[in-house]
Amino acid sequence: MTTRIVELRRGILKKNDELAAGLRSRFSAAGVLVLNLVSSPGTGKTTFLEWTLRKLREAGARAAALVGDLETDNDARRLAASGAPVRQINTHGICHLDAEMVGKHLESWGETAGADGMALAALDYLFIENVGNLVCPSSYDLGERIRVALLSVTEGEDKPLKYPTLFNSADTAVITKIDLAEPCAFDRELALRNLNEIRPGIRVFETSAKTGAGMEKWLGYLQAERTQAS
Amino acid sequence: MHELSIAASIVDAVTESAAAYPGARVTAVRLRVGALAAVVEDSLQFCWEITTEGTPLTGAKLVVRMMPVVIHCAGCGVDAELEGVQSFRCPRCGELAADLGQGRELEIESIELEEPDGPSEPASERVSGLAG
Ligand SMILES: Nc1nc2c(ncn2[C@@H]2O[C@H](COP(=O)(O)OP(=O)(O)OP(=O)(O)O)[C@@H](O)[C@H]2O)c(=O)[nH]1
Ligand SMILES: [Mg+2]
Ligand SMILES: [Zn+2]
C-alpha cells in the first residue's frame, strides 16, 4: 500500500457558491435588487415584509418575495395578500435556504414567466425570507446583494454577540417591534453597540410594523439601493 | 441540523475528487474551518460518522484545523489575529475593523489516499489530472 496526499483546497460549499454567483449575475443583469432576510423564528420577518411589499407597490414599484419555511405556506399566503407575486419554499427539515432551492423556485414562477422562468426583468425588488434560524443561513449565499439581519426588541440585546457569524455576515440590520421597547426595557444603546462590535459600521434601521415607525427610512434606503443596482 | 448538510457536502466533494484514483481508499480528509464558519467540530465529527457509514468513505478520519479570525485594521494598517469572535477590534490600536482576511473558511485542504501497490503509470502523471 502506498499513501498519497492530494491537495484539494476546495470550498466545502463550492457548489452553492457557484450557483449563487450565477444567480447574482442573473439578478444584476435583470436589474432587480435582491435581499436575503435572516433572523430567529418570530422576529417579525413576514410582518416586516408584508408592510414593505405593500408600501413598495403603493409607490408603483414591482416587488416579489420568496419565503422559506420548514413546513406550511402560511407566510406565503400572508405575503400574497399584498398583491405581490410570492412563492413558498418548503425545506422539509432543512434549516436554511440554499442557492439551488432559490434557483428552482425562480424557474417555477409560472404566471409572470418569461423565457427564463420568472420574468426577473419585470421586477425591481425580490425579497427572500429565509428560514427562521440564526445559525445555518449564514453559510449559504443565495446570490443576494444585501443580507439583512433582523433582531426584535423582545429577543435581548446580546443576540449579535451570541450569533456573531450571522450578524457579521449581514450588510444591514433591522431592529423590529420597537413599539415594544418600553415594556421589554430594551436597552437601545447596548443593542447598537453590540451590533457595531460584531459588524463594525453596519447600517441599522429601527422599525415597528405595528406603528409604522422607521419604515419611511427603510423604504428610502431600498429605493436608493435599487437606483444603484440598475 | 447545519453540520449534517456540511458533512453531506464534504462526502460529495471528496467522492468526486477521489474518483480520479480508482482503487484507492480515502483514509483521511483534512479541513480548514474558520472561527466564523459556524461549525461545531464535535457535531461535525458525529455527522461525518453517520454520513459516511456504509459508503466507501467509512472509517476515513476527519481532521479539522480551526482558523482564527484575522482582521485588517484600517487604523494602523496591521493584520491581526483575533482571540475570539465577540468583538472585531484591532488588538493593537482598538479600532473596529470590518475587513476580514481570514475566519470564514470552510474548506477541504487535502485528502489522504491509500493505494494498492502494483504496476501503474507514474504517480506524477496521475496527480496532474487533479492539480488544475
Ligand atoms: N408588537 C409588534 N409585534 C410584531 C411586530 N412585527 C411582528 N410582530 C408579531 O410577531 C409575531 C411573529 O411575526 P412574524 O412576522 O410571523 O415573524 P417571522 O420572523 O416571519 O417568523 P418565522 O417566519 O416563523 O421565522 C407575530 O405575532 C407578529 O404579529 C411589530 O413590529 N410589533
Ligand atoms: Mg415568517
Ligand atoms: Zn489597528
Coordinates of C-alpha atoms and ligand atoms in Angstrom, one line a residue:
Chain A
M1 CA 0.0 0.0 0.0
T2 CA 1.1 3.5 -0.8
T3 CA -0.2 6.6 0.9
R4 CA -0.9 9.6 -1.3
I5 CA -1.9 13.1 -0.2
V6 CA -3.9 15.1 -2.7
E7 CA -4.2 18.8 -2.1
L8 CA -7.7 20.0 -2.9
R9 CA -8.1 23.5 -1.4
R10 CA -11.7 23.3 -2.3
G11 CA -14.6 25.1 -0.6
I12 CA -17.0 22.7 1.0
L13 CA -19.9 24.8 -0.2
K14 CA -18.4 25.4 -3.6
K15 CA -21.4 24.1 -5.4
N16 CA -23.7 26.5 -3.5
D17 CA -21.2 29.4 -4.0
E18 CA -21.1 28.7 -7.8
L19 CA -24.9 28.6 -8.1
A20 CA -25.2 31.7 -6.0
A21 CA -22.7 33.5 -8.2
G22 CA -24.8 32.5 -11.2
L23 CA -27.9 33.9 -9.6
R24 CA -26.2 37.1 -8.6
S25 CA -25.2 37.8 -12.2
R26 CA -28.7 37.0 -13.4
F27 CA -30.2 39.3 -10.8
S28 CA -27.8 42.1 -11.7
A29 CA -28.4 41.7 -15.5
A30 CA -32.2 41.9 -14.8
G31 CA -31.7 45.0 -12.7
V32 CA -33.5 43.5 -9.7
L33 CA -32.4 44.3 -6.2
V34 CA -32.3 41.1 -4.1
L35 CA -32.4 41.0 -0.4
N36 CA -32.0 37.9 1.9
L37 CA -33.8 38.4 5.3
V38 CA -32.4 36.3 8.2
S39 CA -33.4 36.2 11.9
S40 CA -34.6 33.9 14.6
P41 CA -38.1 32.5 14.4
G42 CA -40.7 35.1 15.2
T43 CA -38.6 38.2 14.9
G44 CA -41.1 39.6 12.5
K45 CA -39.7 39.0 9.1
T46 CA -43.0 38.2 7.5
T47 CA -44.8 41.1 9.1
F48 CA -42.0 43.5 8.1
L49 CA -42.1 42.2 4.5
E50 CA -45.9 42.4 4.4
W51 CA -45.5 46.1 5.2
T52 CA -42.6 46.6 2.8
L53 CA -44.3 44.9 -0.1
R54 CA -47.5 46.9 0.4
K55 CA -45.7 50.2 0.6
L56 CA -43.5 49.5 -2.4
R57 CA -46.5 48.5 -4.5
E58 CA -48.3 51.7 -3.4
A59 CA -45.3 53.6 -4.6
G60 CA -45.5 51.9 -8.0
A61 CA -42.6 49.6 -7.6
R62 CA -42.6 46.0 -8.7
A63 CA -41.7 43.7 -5.8
A64 CA -41.9 39.9 -5.3
A65 CA -41.0 37.5 -2.5
L66 CA -39.7 34.0 -1.9
V67 CA -40.3 32.7 1.6
G68 CA -38.6 29.7 3.2
D69 CA -40.1 27.6 6.0
L70 CA -39.7 24.0 7.1
E71 CA -43.4 23.4 6.6
T72 CA -46.7 25.3 5.8
D73 CA -47.4 28.0 3.3
N74 CA -48.8 30.4 5.9
D75 CA -46.1 33.0 5.3
A76 CA -46.6 32.9 1.6
R77 CA -50.3 33.4 2.0
R78 CA -49.8 36.4 4.3
L79 CA -47.3 38.0 1.9
A80 CA -49.5 37.4 -1.1
A81 CA -52.2 39.5 0.5
S82 CA -50.1 42.5 -0.5
G83 CA -50.8 41.6 -4.1
A84 CA -47.2 40.8 -4.9
P85 CA -46.1 37.6 -6.5
V86 CA -45.0 35.2 -3.8
R87 CA -43.6 31.7 -3.7
Q88 CA -43.3 29.4 -0.7
I89 CA -40.2 27.2 -0.4
N90 CA -40.7 24.3 2.0
T91 CA -37.4 22.9 3.1
H92 CA -38.9 19.8 4.9
G93 CA -36.4 19.7 7.8
I94 CA -33.5 21.7 6.3
C95 CA -32.8 24.7 8.5
H96 CA -31.8 27.2 5.8
L97 CA -32.4 28.1 2.2
D98 CA -29.7 27.4 -0.4
A99 CA -29.0 28.7 -3.9
E100 CA -30.3 25.6 -5.5
M101 CA -33.7 26.0 -3.9
V102 CA -33.9 29.6 -4.9
G103 CA -32.9 28.8 -8.5
K104 CA -35.5 26.1 -8.7
H105 CA -38.3 28.2 -7.4
L106 CA -37.5 31.1 -9.7
E107 CA -38.0 28.6 -12.6
S108 CA -41.4 27.6 -11.4
W109 CA -42.6 31.1 -11.3
G110 CA -45.5 30.5 -13.7
E111 CA -47.8 33.4 -14.3
T112 CA -45.2 36.0 -14.9
A113 CA -42.8 33.7 -16.6
G114 CA -40.6 34.8 -19.5
A115 CA -38.2 32.6 -21.4
D116 CA -36.1 32.5 -18.3
G117 CA -38.6 31.1 -15.8
M118 CA -39.8 34.1 -13.8
A119 CA -39.6 37.3 -15.6
L120 CA -36.9 38.7 -13.4
A121 CA -36.5 41.7 -15.6
A122 CA -40.1 42.7 -14.7
L123 CA -39.1 43.2 -11.1
D124 CA -37.5 46.0 -9.1
Y125 CA -37.2 44.1 -5.9
L126 CA -37.0 40.5 -4.8
F127 CA -37.1 39.7 -1.1
I128 CA -36.1 36.3 0.1
E129 CA -37.3 35.5 3.6
N130 CA -35.0 32.8 5.0
V131 CA -36.0 30.0 7.4
G132 CA -36.1 31.4 11.0
N133 CA -32.7 30.4 12.3
L134 CA -29.7 32.4 13.4
V135 CA -27.0 29.8 12.6
C136 CA -27.4 27.9 9.4
P137 CA -28.4 30.6 6.9
S138 CA -25.2 32.4 7.4
S139 CA -23.1 30.0 5.4
Y140 CA -25.4 29.8 2.4
D141 CA -25.1 32.6 -0.2
L142 CA -28.3 33.0 -2.2
G143 CA -27.0 35.4 -4.7
E144 CA -28.5 38.4 -2.8
R145 CA -27.0 41.8 -3.0
I146 CA -28.0 42.7 0.6
R147 CA -28.2 40.4 3.5
V148 CA -30.5 41.8 6.2
A149 CA -30.3 40.5 9.8
L150 CA -33.4 41.3 11.9
L151 CA -33.4 41.4 15.6
S152 CA -36.5 42.2 17.7
V153 CA -36.5 44.1 20.9
T154 CA -38.1 41.1 22.7
E155 CA -35.1 38.8 22.0
G156 CA -32.4 40.5 24.0
E157 CA -29.7 43.0 23.1
D158 CA -27.0 40.4 23.1
K159 CA -28.2 38.4 20.1
P160 CA -25.4 39.7 17.9
L161 CA -22.8 38.5 20.5
K162 CA -24.4 35.1 20.7
Y163 CA -24.7 34.7 16.9
P164 CA -21.6 36.6 15.6
T165 CA -21.4 34.5 12.4
L166 CA -24.8 35.6 11.2
F167 CA -24.6 39.2 12.3
N168 CA -21.0 39.5 10.9
S169 CA -22.2 38.3 7.5
A170 CA -25.0 40.8 7.3
D171 CA -24.9 44.1 5.3
T172 CA -27.7 45.8 7.1
A173 CA -29.6 45.2 10.4
V174 CA -33.2 45.9 11.3
I175 CA -34.4 46.1 14.9
T176 CA -38.1 45.2 14.8
K177 CA -41.0 45.6 17.2
I178 CA -39.7 48.9 18.7
D179 CA -43.3 49.6 19.8
L180 CA -42.5 47.0 22.5
A181 CA -39.2 48.6 23.5
E182 CA -40.5 50.1 26.7
P183 CA -42.4 47.1 28.2
C184 CA -39.3 45.0 27.4
A185 CA -36.9 47.5 28.9
F186 CA -35.0 47.3 25.7
D187 CA -31.5 48.9 26.0
R188 CA -31.2 50.6 22.6
E189 CA -27.6 51.8 23.1
L190 CA -26.4 48.4 24.2
A191 CA -28.0 46.7 21.2
L192 CA -26.5 49.2 18.8
R193 CA -23.1 48.8 20.4
N194 CA -23.3 45.1 20.2
L195 CA -24.2 45.2 16.5
N196 CA -21.3 47.5 15.9
E197 CA -18.8 45.3 17.8
I198 CA -19.7 42.3 15.7
R199 CA -20.2 44.1 12.4
P200 CA -18.4 47.4 12.5
G201 CA -20.1 50.2 10.6
I202 CA -23.3 48.2 9.9
R203 CA -26.3 50.3 9.0
V204 CA -29.2 49.8 11.4
F205 CA -32.9 50.5 10.9
E206 CA -35.3 50.6 13.9
T207 CA -38.8 49.8 13.0
S208 CA -42.2 48.8 14.1
A209 CA -44.7 47.1 11.8
K210 CA -47.4 47.9 14.3
T211 CA -47.0 51.7 14.3
G212 CA -45.0 52.1 11.0
A213 CA -42.2 53.8 12.9
G214 CA -38.9 53.8 10.9
M215 CA -40.5 52.4 7.8
E216 CA -40.1 55.5 5.7
K217 CA -36.3 55.5 6.3
W218 CA -36.2 51.8 5.3
L219 CA -38.1 52.4 2.1
G220 CA -35.8 55.3 1.3
Y221 CA -32.8 53.0 1.7
L222 CA -34.4 50.4 -0.6
Q223 CA -35.1 53.0 -3.3
A224 CA -31.5 54.3 -3.1
E225 CA -30.0 50.9 -3.3
R226 CA -32.3 50.0 -6.1
T227 CA -31.2 53.0 -8.1
Q228 CA -27.6 52.0 -7.6
A229 CA -28.4 48.5 -8.8
S230 CA -29.8 49.4 -12.1
Chain B
M1 CA -29.0 20.5 11.5
H2 CA -26.3 22.5 9.9
E3 CA -23.4 20.1 10.4
L4 CA -25.3 17.4 8.7
S5 CA -25.6 19.4 5.4
I6 CA -21.9 20.3 5.7
A7 CA -20.9 16.6 6.2
A8 CA -23.0 15.6 3.2
S9 CA -21.3 18.3 1.1
I10 CA -17.9 17.0 2.2
V11 CA -18.8 13.5 1.2
D12 CA -19.9 14.7 -2.2
A13 CA -16.8 16.7 -2.8
V14 CA -14.4 14.0 -1.6
T15 CA -16.1 11.3 -3.5
E16 CA -15.9 13.3 -6.7
S17 CA -12.2 14.1 -6.2
A18 CA -11.3 10.5 -5.2
A19 CA -12.9 9.1 -8.3
A20 CA -9.7 10.2 -10.2
Y21 CA -7.8 7.5 -8.2
P22 CA -9.5 4.2 -8.9
G23 CA -8.8 1.5 -6.4
A24 CA -7.7 4.0 -3.8
R25 CA -9.3 4.2 -0.3
V26 CA -9.7 7.6 1.4
T27 CA -8.2 7.4 4.8
A28 CA -8.3 11.0 5.9
V29 CA -9.9 14.3 5.0
R30 CA -8.3 17.5 6.2
L31 CA -10.4 20.6 6.7
R32 CA -9.7 24.3 7.4
V33 CA -12.6 25.8 9.3
G34 CA -12.7 29.5 10.2
A35 CA -13.8 30.6 13.6
L36 CA -16.7 32.4 11.9
A37 CA -17.9 29.4 9.9
A38 CA -20.5 28.5 12.5
V39 CA -19.4 24.8 12.5
V40 CA -19.1 22.9 15.8
E41 CA -16.4 20.3 15.5
D42 CA -17.9 17.7 17.8
S43 CA -21.2 17.7 15.9
L44 CA -19.4 17.7 12.6
Q45 CA -17.4 14.6 13.7
F46 CA -20.6 13.0 14.7
C47 CA -22.4 13.8 11.5
W48 CA -19.3 12.7 9.5
E49 CA -19.5 9.3 11.1
I50 CA -23.2 8.8 10.3
T51 CA -23.0 10.3 6.8
T52 CA -20.0 8.1 5.7
E53 CA -21.3 4.9 7.2
G54 CA -21.9 2.3 4.6
T55 CA -20.2 4.4 1.9
P56 CA -16.6 4.0 0.5
L57 CA -15.6 6.7 2.9
T58 CA -16.4 4.6 6.0
G59 CA -13.6 4.9 8.5
A60 CA -11.9 7.9 6.9
K61 CA -10.7 10.3 9.6
L62 CA -11.9 13.9 9.6
V63 CA -9.1 16.2 10.7
V64 CA -10.3 19.7 11.4
R65 CA -8.0 22.7 11.7
M66 CA -9.7 25.7 13.2
M67 CA -8.6 29.1 11.8
P68 CA -8.8 32.2 14.0
V69 CA -10.3 35.4 12.5
V70 CA -7.7 37.7 11.0
I71 CA -8.7 41.4 10.6
H72 CA -7.1 44.1 8.6
C73 CA -7.1 47.3 10.6
A74 CA -7.7 50.4 8.6
G75 CA -6.5 52.5 11.6
C76 CA -3.0 51.2 12.0
G77 CA -2.6 49.0 8.9
V78 CA -1.8 45.9 10.7
D79 CA -3.2 42.4 10.0
A80 CA -4.0 40.8 13.4
E81 CA -5.4 37.6 14.7
L82 CA -8.4 37.9 17.0
E83 CA -8.8 35.7 20.1
G84 CA -12.5 35.2 19.7
V85 CA -15.5 36.4 17.7
Q86 CA -17.1 38.6 20.3
S87 CA -15.6 41.9 19.1
F88 CA -13.9 42.9 15.9
R89 CA -11.4 45.3 17.4
C90 CA -7.8 45.6 16.4
P91 CA -5.8 44.2 19.3
R92 CA -3.1 46.8 18.7
C93 CA -5.0 50.1 18.4
G94 CA -8.5 49.2 19.5
E95 CA -10.2 50.4 16.2
L96 CA -13.1 48.4 15.0
A97 CA -12.3 46.5 11.8
A98 CA -14.8 45.5 9.2
D99 CA -12.2 43.9 6.9
L100 CA -11.7 40.2 7.4
G101 CA -8.7 38.4 5.9
Q102 CA -9.5 35.0 7.4
G103 CA -12.1 33.3 9.5
R104 CA -14.9 32.3 7.2
E105 CA -13.0 29.3 5.7
L106 CA -15.0 26.1 5.2
E107 CA -12.5 24.3 3.0
I108 CA -11.2 20.8 2.2
E109 CA -7.5 21.2 2.4
S110 CA -6.4 17.8 1.3
I111 CA -7.4 14.1 1.3
E112 CA -5.2 11.2 2.1
L113 CA -5.5 8.1 0.0
E114 CA -4.2 4.5 0.4
E115 CA -3.5 3.0 -3.0
P116 CA -2.7 -0.6 -3.8
D117 CA 0.9 -1.2 -5.0
G118 CA 1.4 -2.5 -8.4
P119 CA 2.4 -1.6 -11.9
S120 CA 0.8 1.6 -12.7
E121 CA 1.6 4.8 -14.5
P122 CA 4.0 7.2 -12.8
A123 CA 2.5 9.0 -9.9
S124 CA 3.3 12.4 -11.2
E125 CA 1.1 11.9 -14.2
R126 CA -1.8 10.8 -12.1
V127 CA -1.6 13.8 -9.8
S128 CA -1.5 16.3 -12.6
G129 CA -5.1 15.4 -13.6
L130 CA -6.3 16.9 -10.3
A131 CA -4.0 19.8 -9.9
G132 CA -6.0 22.3 -12.0
Ligands
LIG1 N1 -45.8 44.4 18.6 C1 -45.3 44.0 17.4 N2 -45.5 42.7 17.1 C2 -44.9 42.4 15.9 C3 -44.2 43.3 15.0 N3 -43.8 42.6 14.0 C4 -44.2 41.3 14.1 N4 -44.9 41.2 15.3 C5 -45.5 39.9 15.8 O1 -44.5 38.9 16.0 C6 -45.0 37.6 15.7 C7 -44.1 36.9 14.7 O2 -44.1 37.7 13.5 P1 -43.7 37.1 12.0 O3 -43.7 38.2 11.1 O4 -44.6 35.9 11.7 O5 -42.3 36.5 12.3 P2 -41.3 35.8 11.4 O6 -39.9 36.3 11.7 O7 -41.7 35.8 10.0 O8 -41.4 34.3 11.9 P3 -40.9 32.9 11.2 O9 -41.2 33.0 9.7 O10 -41.7 31.8 11.8 O11 -39.4 32.8 11.5 C8 -46.4 37.9 15.2 O12 -47.3 37.6 16.2 C9 -46.5 39.3 14.8 O13 -47.7 39.9 14.9 C10 -44.1 44.6 15.5 O14 -43.4 45.5 14.8 N5 -44.6 44.9 16.7
MG2 MG -42.1 34.3 8.6
ZN3 ZN -5.2 48.9 14.5

